[in-house]
Coordinates of C-alpha atoms (C1' of nucleotides) in Angstrom, one line a residue:
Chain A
X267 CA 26.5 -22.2 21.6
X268 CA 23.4 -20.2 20.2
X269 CA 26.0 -18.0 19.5
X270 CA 28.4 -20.1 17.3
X271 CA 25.6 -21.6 15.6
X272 CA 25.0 -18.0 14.4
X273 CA 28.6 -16.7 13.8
X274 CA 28.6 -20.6 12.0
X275 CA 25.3 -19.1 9.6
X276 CA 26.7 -16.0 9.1
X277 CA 30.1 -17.3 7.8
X278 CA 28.0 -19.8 5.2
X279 CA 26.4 -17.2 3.9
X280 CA 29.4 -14.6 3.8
X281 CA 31.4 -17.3 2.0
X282 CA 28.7 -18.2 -0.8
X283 CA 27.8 -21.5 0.7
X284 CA 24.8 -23.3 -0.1
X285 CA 21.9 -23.5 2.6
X286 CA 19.3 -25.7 3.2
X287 CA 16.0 -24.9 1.9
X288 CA 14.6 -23.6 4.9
X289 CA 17.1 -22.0 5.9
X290 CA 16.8 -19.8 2.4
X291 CA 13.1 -19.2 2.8
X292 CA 13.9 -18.1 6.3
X293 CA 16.9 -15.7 5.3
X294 CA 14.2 -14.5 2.1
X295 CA 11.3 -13.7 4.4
X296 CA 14.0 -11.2 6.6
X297 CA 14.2 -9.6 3.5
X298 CA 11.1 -10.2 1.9
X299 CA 9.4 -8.1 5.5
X300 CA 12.0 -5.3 4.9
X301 CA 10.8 -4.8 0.7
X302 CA 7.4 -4.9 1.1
X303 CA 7.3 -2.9 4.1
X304 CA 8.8 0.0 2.2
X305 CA 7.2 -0.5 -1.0
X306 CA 4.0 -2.1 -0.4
X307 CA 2.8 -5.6 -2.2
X308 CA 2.4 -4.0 -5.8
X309 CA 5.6 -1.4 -5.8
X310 CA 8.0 -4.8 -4.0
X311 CA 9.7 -6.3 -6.7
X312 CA 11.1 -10.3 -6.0
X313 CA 14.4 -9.0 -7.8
X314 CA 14.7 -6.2 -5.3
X315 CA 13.8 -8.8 -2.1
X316 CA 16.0 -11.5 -4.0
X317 CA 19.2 -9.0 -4.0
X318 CA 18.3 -7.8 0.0
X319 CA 19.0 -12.0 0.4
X320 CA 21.9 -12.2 -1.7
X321 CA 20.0 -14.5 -4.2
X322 CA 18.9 -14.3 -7.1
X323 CA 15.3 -13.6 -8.7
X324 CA 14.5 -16.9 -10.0
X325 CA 14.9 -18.9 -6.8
X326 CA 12.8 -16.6 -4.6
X327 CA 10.3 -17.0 -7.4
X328 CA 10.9 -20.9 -7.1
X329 CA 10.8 -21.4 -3.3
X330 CA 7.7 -19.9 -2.5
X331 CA 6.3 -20.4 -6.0
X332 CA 5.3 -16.8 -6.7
X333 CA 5.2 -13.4 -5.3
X334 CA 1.8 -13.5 -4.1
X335 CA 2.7 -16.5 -1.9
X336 CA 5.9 -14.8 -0.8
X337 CA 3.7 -11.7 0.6
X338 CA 0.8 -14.0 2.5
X339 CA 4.1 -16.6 4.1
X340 CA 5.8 -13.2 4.8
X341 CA 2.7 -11.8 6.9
X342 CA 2.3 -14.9 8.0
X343 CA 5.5 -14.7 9.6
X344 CA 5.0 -11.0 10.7
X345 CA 1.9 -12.3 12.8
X346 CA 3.7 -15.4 14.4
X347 CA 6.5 -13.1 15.7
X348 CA 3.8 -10.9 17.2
X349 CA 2.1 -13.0 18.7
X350 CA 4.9 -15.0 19.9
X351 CA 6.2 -11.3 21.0
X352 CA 2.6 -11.3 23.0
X353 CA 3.0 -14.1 24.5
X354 CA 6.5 -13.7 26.1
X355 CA 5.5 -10.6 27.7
X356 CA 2.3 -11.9 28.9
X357 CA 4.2 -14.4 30.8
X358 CA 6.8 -12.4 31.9
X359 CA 6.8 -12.7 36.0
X360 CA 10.0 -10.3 36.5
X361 CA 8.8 -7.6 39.7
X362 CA 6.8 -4.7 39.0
X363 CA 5.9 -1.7 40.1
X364 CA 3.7 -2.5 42.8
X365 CA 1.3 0.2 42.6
X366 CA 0.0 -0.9 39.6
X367 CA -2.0 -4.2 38.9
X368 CA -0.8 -7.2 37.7
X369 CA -3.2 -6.6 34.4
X370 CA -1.6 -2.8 34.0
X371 CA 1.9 -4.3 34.1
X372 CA 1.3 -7.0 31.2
X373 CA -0.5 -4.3 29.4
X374 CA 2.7 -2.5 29.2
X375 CA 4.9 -4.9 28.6
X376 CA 2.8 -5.8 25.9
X377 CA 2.6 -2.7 24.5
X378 CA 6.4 -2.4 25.0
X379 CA 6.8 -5.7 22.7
X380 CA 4.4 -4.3 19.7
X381 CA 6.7 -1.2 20.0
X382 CA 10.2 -3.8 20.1
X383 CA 9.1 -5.3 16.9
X384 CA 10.2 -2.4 15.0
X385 CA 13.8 -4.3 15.4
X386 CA 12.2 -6.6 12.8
X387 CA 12.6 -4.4 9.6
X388 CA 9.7 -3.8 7.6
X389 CA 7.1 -5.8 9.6
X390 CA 4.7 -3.5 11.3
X391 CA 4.6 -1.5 7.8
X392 CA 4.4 -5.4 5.8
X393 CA 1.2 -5.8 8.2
X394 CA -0.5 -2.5 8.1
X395 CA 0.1 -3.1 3.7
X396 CA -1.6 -6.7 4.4
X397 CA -4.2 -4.5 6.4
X398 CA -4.6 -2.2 3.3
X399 CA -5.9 -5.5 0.9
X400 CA -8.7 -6.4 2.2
X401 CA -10.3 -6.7 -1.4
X402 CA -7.7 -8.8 -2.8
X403 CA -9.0 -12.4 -2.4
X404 CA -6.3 -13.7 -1.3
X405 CA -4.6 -11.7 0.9
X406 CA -7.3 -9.9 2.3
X407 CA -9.0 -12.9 3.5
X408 CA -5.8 -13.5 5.3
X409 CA -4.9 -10.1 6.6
X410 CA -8.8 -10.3 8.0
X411 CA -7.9 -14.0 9.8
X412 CA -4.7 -12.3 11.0
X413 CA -6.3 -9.3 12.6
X414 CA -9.0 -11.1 14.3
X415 CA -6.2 -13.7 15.7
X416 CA -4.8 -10.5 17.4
X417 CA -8.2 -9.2 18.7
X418 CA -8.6 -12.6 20.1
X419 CA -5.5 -12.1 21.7
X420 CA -6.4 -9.4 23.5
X421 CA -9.5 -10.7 24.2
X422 CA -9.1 -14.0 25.6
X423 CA -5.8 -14.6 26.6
X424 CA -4.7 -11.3 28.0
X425 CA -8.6 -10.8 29.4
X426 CA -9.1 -7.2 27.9
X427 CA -12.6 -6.6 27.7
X428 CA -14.3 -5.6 24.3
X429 CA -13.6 -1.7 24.8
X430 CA -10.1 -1.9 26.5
X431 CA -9.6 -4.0 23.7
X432 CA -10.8 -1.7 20.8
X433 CA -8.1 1.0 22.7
X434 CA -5.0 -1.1 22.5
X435 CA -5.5 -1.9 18.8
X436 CA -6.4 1.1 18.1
X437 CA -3.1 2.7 19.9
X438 CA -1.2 -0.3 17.9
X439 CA -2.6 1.0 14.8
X440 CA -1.4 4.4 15.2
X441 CA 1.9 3.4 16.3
X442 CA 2.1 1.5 13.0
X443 CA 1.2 4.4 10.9
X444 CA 3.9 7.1 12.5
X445 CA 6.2 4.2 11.5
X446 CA 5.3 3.9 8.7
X447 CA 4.6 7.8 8.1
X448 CA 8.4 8.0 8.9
X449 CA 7.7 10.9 11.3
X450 CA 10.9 10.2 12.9
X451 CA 12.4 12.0 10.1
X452 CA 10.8 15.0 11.0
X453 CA 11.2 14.5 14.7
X454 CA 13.3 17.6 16.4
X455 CA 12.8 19.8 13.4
X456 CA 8.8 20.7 13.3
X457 CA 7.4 21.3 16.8
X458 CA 4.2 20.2 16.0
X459 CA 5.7 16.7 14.8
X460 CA 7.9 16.7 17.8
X461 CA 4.9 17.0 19.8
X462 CA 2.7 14.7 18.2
X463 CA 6.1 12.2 18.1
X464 CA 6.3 12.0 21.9
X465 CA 2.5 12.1 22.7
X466 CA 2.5 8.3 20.9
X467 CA 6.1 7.0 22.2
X468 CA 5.6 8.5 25.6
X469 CA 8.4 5.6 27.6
X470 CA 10.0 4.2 24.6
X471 CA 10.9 7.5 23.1
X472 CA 15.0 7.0 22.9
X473 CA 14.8 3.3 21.8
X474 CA 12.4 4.2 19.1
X475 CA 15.2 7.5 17.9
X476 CA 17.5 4.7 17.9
X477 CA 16.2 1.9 16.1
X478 CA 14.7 3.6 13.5
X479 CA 16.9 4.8 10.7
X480 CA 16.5 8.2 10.0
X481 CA 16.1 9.7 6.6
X482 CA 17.9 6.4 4.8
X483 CA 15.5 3.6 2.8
X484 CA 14.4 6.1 0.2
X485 CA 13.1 5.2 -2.8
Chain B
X1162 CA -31.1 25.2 -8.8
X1163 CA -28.4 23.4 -7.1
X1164 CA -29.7 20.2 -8.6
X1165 CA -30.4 21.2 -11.8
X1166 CA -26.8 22.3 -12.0
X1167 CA -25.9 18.8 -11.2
X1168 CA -28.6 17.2 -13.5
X1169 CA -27.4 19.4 -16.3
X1170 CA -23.8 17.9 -15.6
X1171 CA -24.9 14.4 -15.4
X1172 CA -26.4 15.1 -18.7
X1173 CA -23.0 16.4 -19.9
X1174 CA -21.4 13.1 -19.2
X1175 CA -23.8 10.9 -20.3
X1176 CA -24.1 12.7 -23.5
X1177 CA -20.3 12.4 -24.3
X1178 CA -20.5 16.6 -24.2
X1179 CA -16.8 17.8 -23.8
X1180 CA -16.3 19.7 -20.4
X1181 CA -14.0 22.3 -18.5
X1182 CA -10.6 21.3 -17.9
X1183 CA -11.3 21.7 -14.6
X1184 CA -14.5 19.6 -13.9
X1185 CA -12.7 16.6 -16.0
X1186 CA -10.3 17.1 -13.0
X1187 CA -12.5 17.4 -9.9
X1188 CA -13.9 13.8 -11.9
X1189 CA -11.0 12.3 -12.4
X1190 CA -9.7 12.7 -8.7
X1191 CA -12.9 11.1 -7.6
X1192 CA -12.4 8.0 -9.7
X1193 CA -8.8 8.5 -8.8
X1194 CA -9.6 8.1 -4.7
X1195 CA -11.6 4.9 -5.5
X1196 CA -8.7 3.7 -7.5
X1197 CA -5.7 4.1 -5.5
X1198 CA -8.0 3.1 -2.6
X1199 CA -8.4 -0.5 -4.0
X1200 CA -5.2 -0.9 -5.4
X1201 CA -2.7 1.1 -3.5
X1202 CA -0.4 3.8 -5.0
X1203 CA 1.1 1.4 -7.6
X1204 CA -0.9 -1.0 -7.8
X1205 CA -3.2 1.1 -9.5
X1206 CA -3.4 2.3 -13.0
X1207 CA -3.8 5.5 -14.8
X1208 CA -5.7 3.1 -17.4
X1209 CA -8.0 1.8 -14.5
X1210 CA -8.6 5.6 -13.0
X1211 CA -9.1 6.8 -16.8
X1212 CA -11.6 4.2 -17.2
X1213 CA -13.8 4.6 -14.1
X1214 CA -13.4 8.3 -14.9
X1215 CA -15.0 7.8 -18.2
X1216 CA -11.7 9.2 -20.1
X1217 CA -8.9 7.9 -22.0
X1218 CA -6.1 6.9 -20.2
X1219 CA -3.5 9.5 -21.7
X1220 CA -5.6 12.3 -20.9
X1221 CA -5.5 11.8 -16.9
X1222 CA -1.6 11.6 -17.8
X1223 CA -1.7 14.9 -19.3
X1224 CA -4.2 16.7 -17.0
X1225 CA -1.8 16.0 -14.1
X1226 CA 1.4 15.3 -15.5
X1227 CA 2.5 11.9 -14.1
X1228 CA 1.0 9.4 -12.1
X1229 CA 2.6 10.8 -8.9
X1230 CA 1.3 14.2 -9.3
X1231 CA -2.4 12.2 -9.7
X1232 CA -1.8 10.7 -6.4
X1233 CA -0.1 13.8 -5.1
X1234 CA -3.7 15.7 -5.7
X1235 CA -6.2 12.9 -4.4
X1236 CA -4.7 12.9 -1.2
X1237 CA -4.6 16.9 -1.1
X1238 CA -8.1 16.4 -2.4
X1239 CA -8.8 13.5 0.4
X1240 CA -7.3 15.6 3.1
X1241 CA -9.6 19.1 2.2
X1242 CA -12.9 17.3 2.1
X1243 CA -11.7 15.9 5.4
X1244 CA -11.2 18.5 7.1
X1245 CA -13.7 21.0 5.5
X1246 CA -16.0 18.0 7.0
X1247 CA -14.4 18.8 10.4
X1248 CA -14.7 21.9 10.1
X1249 CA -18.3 21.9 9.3
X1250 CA -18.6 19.5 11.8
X1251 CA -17.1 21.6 15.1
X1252 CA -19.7 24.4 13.5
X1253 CA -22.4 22.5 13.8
X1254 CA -25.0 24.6 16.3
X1255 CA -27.7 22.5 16.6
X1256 CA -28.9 21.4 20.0
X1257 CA -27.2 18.6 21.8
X1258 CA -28.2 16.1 24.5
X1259 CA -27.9 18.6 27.6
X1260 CA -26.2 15.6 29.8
X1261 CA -22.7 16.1 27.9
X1262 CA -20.4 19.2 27.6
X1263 CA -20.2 20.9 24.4
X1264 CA -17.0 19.4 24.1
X1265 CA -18.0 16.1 23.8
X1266 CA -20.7 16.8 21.6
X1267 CA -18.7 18.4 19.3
X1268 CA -15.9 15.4 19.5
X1269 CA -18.9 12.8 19.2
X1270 CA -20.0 15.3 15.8
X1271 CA -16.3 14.8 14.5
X1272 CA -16.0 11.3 14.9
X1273 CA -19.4 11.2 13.2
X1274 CA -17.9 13.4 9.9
X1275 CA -15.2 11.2 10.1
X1276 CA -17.0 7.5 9.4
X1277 CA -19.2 9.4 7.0
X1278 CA -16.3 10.3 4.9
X1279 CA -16.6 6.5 3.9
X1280 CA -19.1 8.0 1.1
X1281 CA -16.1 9.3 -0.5
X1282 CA -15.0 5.9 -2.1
X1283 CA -11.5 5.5 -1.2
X1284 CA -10.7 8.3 0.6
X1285 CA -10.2 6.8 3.7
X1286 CA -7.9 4.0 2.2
X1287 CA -6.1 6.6 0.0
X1288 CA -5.0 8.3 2.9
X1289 CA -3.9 4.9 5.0
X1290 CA -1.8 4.2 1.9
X1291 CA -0.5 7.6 1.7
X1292 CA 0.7 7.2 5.4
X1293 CA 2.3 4.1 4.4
X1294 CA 4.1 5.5 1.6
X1295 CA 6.8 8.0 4.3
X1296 CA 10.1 6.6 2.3
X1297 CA 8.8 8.1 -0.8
X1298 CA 10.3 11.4 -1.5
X1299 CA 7.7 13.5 -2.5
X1300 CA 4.6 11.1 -1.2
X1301 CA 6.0 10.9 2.1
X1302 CA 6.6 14.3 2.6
X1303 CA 3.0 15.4 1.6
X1304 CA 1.6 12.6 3.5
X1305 CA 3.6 13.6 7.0
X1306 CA 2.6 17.2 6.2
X1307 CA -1.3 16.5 5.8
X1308 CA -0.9 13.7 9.0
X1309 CA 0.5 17.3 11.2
X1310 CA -2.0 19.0 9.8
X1311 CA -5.1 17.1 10.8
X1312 CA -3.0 16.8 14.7
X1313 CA -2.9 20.6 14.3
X1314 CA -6.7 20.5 13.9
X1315 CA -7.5 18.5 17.1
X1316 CA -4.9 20.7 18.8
X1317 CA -5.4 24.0 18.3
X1318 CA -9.3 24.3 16.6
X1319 CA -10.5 21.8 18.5
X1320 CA -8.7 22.4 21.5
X1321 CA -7.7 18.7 22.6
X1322 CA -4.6 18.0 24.5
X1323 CA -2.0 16.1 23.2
X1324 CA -3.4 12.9 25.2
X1325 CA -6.6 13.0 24.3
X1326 CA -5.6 14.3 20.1
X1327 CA -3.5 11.1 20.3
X1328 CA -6.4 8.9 21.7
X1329 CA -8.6 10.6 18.8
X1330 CA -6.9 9.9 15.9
X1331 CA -5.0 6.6 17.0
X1332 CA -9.6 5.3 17.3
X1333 CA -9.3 7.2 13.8
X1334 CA -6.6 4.8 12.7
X1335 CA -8.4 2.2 13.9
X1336 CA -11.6 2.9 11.7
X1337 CA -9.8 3.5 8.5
X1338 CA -8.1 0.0 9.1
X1339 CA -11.4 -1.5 9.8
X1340 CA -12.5 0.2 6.2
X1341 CA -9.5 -1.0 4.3
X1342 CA -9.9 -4.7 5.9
X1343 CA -13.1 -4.8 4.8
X1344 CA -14.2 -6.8 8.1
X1345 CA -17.5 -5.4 6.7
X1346 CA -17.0 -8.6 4.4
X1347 CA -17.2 -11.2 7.8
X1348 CA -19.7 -9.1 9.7
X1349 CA -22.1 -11.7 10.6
X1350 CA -20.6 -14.6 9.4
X1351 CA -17.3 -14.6 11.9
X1352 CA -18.9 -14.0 15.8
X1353 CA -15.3 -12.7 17.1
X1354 CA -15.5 -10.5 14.0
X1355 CA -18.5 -9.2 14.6
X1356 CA -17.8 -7.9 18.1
X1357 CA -14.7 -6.4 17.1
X1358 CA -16.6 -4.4 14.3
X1359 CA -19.8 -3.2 16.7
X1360 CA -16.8 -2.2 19.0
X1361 CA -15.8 0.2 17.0
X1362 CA -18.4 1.2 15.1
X1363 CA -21.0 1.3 18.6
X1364 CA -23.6 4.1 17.0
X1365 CA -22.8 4.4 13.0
X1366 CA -23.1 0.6 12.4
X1367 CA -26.5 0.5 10.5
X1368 CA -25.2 3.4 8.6
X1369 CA -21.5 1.7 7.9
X1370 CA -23.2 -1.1 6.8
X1371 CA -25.3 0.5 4.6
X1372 CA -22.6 2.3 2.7
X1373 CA -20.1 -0.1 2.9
X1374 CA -20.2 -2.2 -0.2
X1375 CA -20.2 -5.4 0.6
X1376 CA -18.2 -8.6 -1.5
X1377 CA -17.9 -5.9 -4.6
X1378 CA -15.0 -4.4 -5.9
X1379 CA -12.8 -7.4 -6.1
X1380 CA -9.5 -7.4 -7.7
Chain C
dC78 C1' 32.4 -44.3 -7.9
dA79 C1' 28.0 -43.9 -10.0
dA80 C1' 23.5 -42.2 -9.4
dT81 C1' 20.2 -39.3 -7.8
dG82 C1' 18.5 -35.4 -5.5
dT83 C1' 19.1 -30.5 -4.1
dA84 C1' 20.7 -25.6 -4.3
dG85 C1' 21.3 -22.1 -7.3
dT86 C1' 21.9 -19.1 -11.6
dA87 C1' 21.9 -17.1 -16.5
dA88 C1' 19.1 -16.0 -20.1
dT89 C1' 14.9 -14.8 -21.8
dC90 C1' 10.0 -14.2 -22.7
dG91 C1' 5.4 -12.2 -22.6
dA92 C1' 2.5 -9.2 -20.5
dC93 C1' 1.7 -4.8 -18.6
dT94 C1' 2.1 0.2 -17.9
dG95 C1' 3.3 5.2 -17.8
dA96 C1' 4.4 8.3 -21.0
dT97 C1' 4.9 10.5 -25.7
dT98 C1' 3.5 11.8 -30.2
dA99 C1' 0.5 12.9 -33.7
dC100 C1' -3.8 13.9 -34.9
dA101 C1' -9.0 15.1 -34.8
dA102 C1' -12.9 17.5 -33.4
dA103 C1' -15.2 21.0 -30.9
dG104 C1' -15.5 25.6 -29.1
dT105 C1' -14.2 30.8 -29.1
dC106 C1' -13.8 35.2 -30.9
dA107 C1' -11.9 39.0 -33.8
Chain D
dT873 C1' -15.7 33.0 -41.7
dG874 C1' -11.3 31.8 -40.5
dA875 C1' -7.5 31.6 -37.2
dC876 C1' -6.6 30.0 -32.7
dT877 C1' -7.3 27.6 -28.4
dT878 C1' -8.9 23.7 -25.8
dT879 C1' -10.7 19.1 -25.2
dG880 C1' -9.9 14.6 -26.3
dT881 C1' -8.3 10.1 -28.6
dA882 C1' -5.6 6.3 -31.2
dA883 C1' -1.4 4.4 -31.8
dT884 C1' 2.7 3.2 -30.0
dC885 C1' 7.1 3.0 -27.5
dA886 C1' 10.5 1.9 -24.0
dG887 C1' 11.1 0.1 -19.7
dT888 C1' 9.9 -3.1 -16.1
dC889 C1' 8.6 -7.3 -13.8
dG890 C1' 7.0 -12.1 -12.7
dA891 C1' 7.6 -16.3 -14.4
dT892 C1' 9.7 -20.1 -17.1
dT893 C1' 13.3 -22.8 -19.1
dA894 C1' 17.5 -24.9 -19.3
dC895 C1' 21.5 -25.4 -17.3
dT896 C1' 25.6 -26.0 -13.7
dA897 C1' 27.6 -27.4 -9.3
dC898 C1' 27.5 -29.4 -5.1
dA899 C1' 26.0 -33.0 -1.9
dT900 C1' 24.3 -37.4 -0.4
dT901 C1' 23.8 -42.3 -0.5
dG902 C1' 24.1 -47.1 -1.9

DNA sequence: CAATGTAGTAATCGACTGATTACAAAGTCA
DNA sequence: TGACTTTGTAATCAGTCGATTACTACATTG
């Protein structure tokens, strides 16, 4: 049934049909995350995320009203994925290895979501851009409401302390940056790299080889 | 003597005095860290680094041959003064407090060159948007081979293993995020905020607060 | 069916930006 | 001094991009 529904979406768009609205806007932010995630706000154009939709320029320009707002709804997005992401594997009860805690268990699986989220295209590098604006008035003040959302996160609903917590972001943020660094590309070929590669994807190594494309999305 | 050099090049600027090709360089990468720092790779201008470099804007074009080549030598630039800093840094033979190994002093000495790189406006945000920047063809690859090169510091000069290099620069990525945030901005103001900023910041803060320019350079 | 609203595009405009050209002024040195 | 090199700028161009306007086609509803 979830399925159809999706097969149903799929052929609309395949065919040319018309969507609603919010469908659109949610097919443009896909895309949107993908862009600016390789390009950054500035380099992004709204022709190039209008053609990754399969619309064209003026009506991504028109539904969000302009590219600014396009770039703080599409971190916006970025962050409610995360944090949904958070939540589902905080309140995962499946077994465990019982030689660990309970707390050591979430803190994996919550790590192991952060890391699953490179499945969404573009949105760790999106974020770490947003992360990167902190002047502009705009989206700095939101990439700065953002980022203490997530430390609140860590602090109050998963119950990290202020120093456990500094650690996991601080993991998360160098995660982000190998992404975005596209180390992968240079994975198997430079020992050092190699080294440095598996040091930070330690568990998650072959779903992180295969998710991530390898030496495509250039400029 | 080593001030008077500077004085007399001070005076040389001021004065509108033509200089070496080579000092209107070293100047114009300065200007160019700041720059690129605020605005990102292309969201900056060689117009806006001309200007804060106190030159016209097709003279930085023809000093360094295209805007990627400018960008191309600030984050060489960023990544020697870095690790010359380091460098310095792991030197360093003064006497430490006797209850820590030498290892830890000279790791606590490191971190310290690190957060006082901040002087150097823009280098640490330069560098974050470098890292960004991995689907670029030449960018990328200059940015992945000055990322391997700082690991190879920790690694083999510093004589960390791969856990705790990882651990070290993933705090590292941390900081620079901090810097580009500009959480600085809602110290104080935001209490949430203001923990997550003496987290990481536990010793340097007066200092980081100090040098950190606070609601200036606004878009 | 007529009327009204919604989804979507083609054409275009004005502002911006990196780069080029042509030229001026200052220094260097035989 | 006069030829040559180096530092530096003014003017401008060609391309790009976000935004606007004006329009068409489809859908919905009374």
């Amino acid at each position: 049934m979830g399925d159809s529904g999706v097969v149903a979406l799929d052929d609309a768009i395949e065919s040319g049909k018309r969507l609603s609205s919010g469908e659109r806007r949610r097919q443009i932010l896909v895309a949107a995350l993908a862009v600016f995630g390789a390009r950054g706000y500035e380099g992004a154009t709204t022709d190039e995320v209008a053609r990754a939709a399969g619309v064209s320029q003026p009506y991504v320009v028109r539904l969000f009203g302009s590219k600014e707002n396009l770039f703080l709804a599409a971190i916006e997005d970025a962050l409610a994925r995360m944090l949904s992401g958070f939540r589902a594997a905080l309140a995962d009860e499946s077994p465990h290895d019982p030689d660990i805690t309970p707390e050591k268990a979430a803190a994996k699986r919550i790590g192991q979501a952060y890391v699953d989220l490179i499945e969404v295209r573009g949105l760790h590098q999106t974020l770490a851009h947003a992360y990167l604006l902190g002047s502009h008035p705009a989206i700095g003040a939101a990439a700065r409401k953002g980022f203490a959302t997530v430390w609140r996160f860590f602090r109050d609903e998963m119950g990290l302390d202020a120093d456990e917590a500094r650690a996991f972001m601080a993991e998360g943020m160098l995660i982000s940056t190998m992404i975005g660094l596209r180390i992968v590309d240079d994975y198997g070929s430079d020992p050092q790299i190699t080294e440095l590669f598996r040091s930070c994807f330690p568990s998650e190594l072959p779903h992180v080889l295969e998710v991530l494309p390898r030496g495509v999305d250039r400029f």
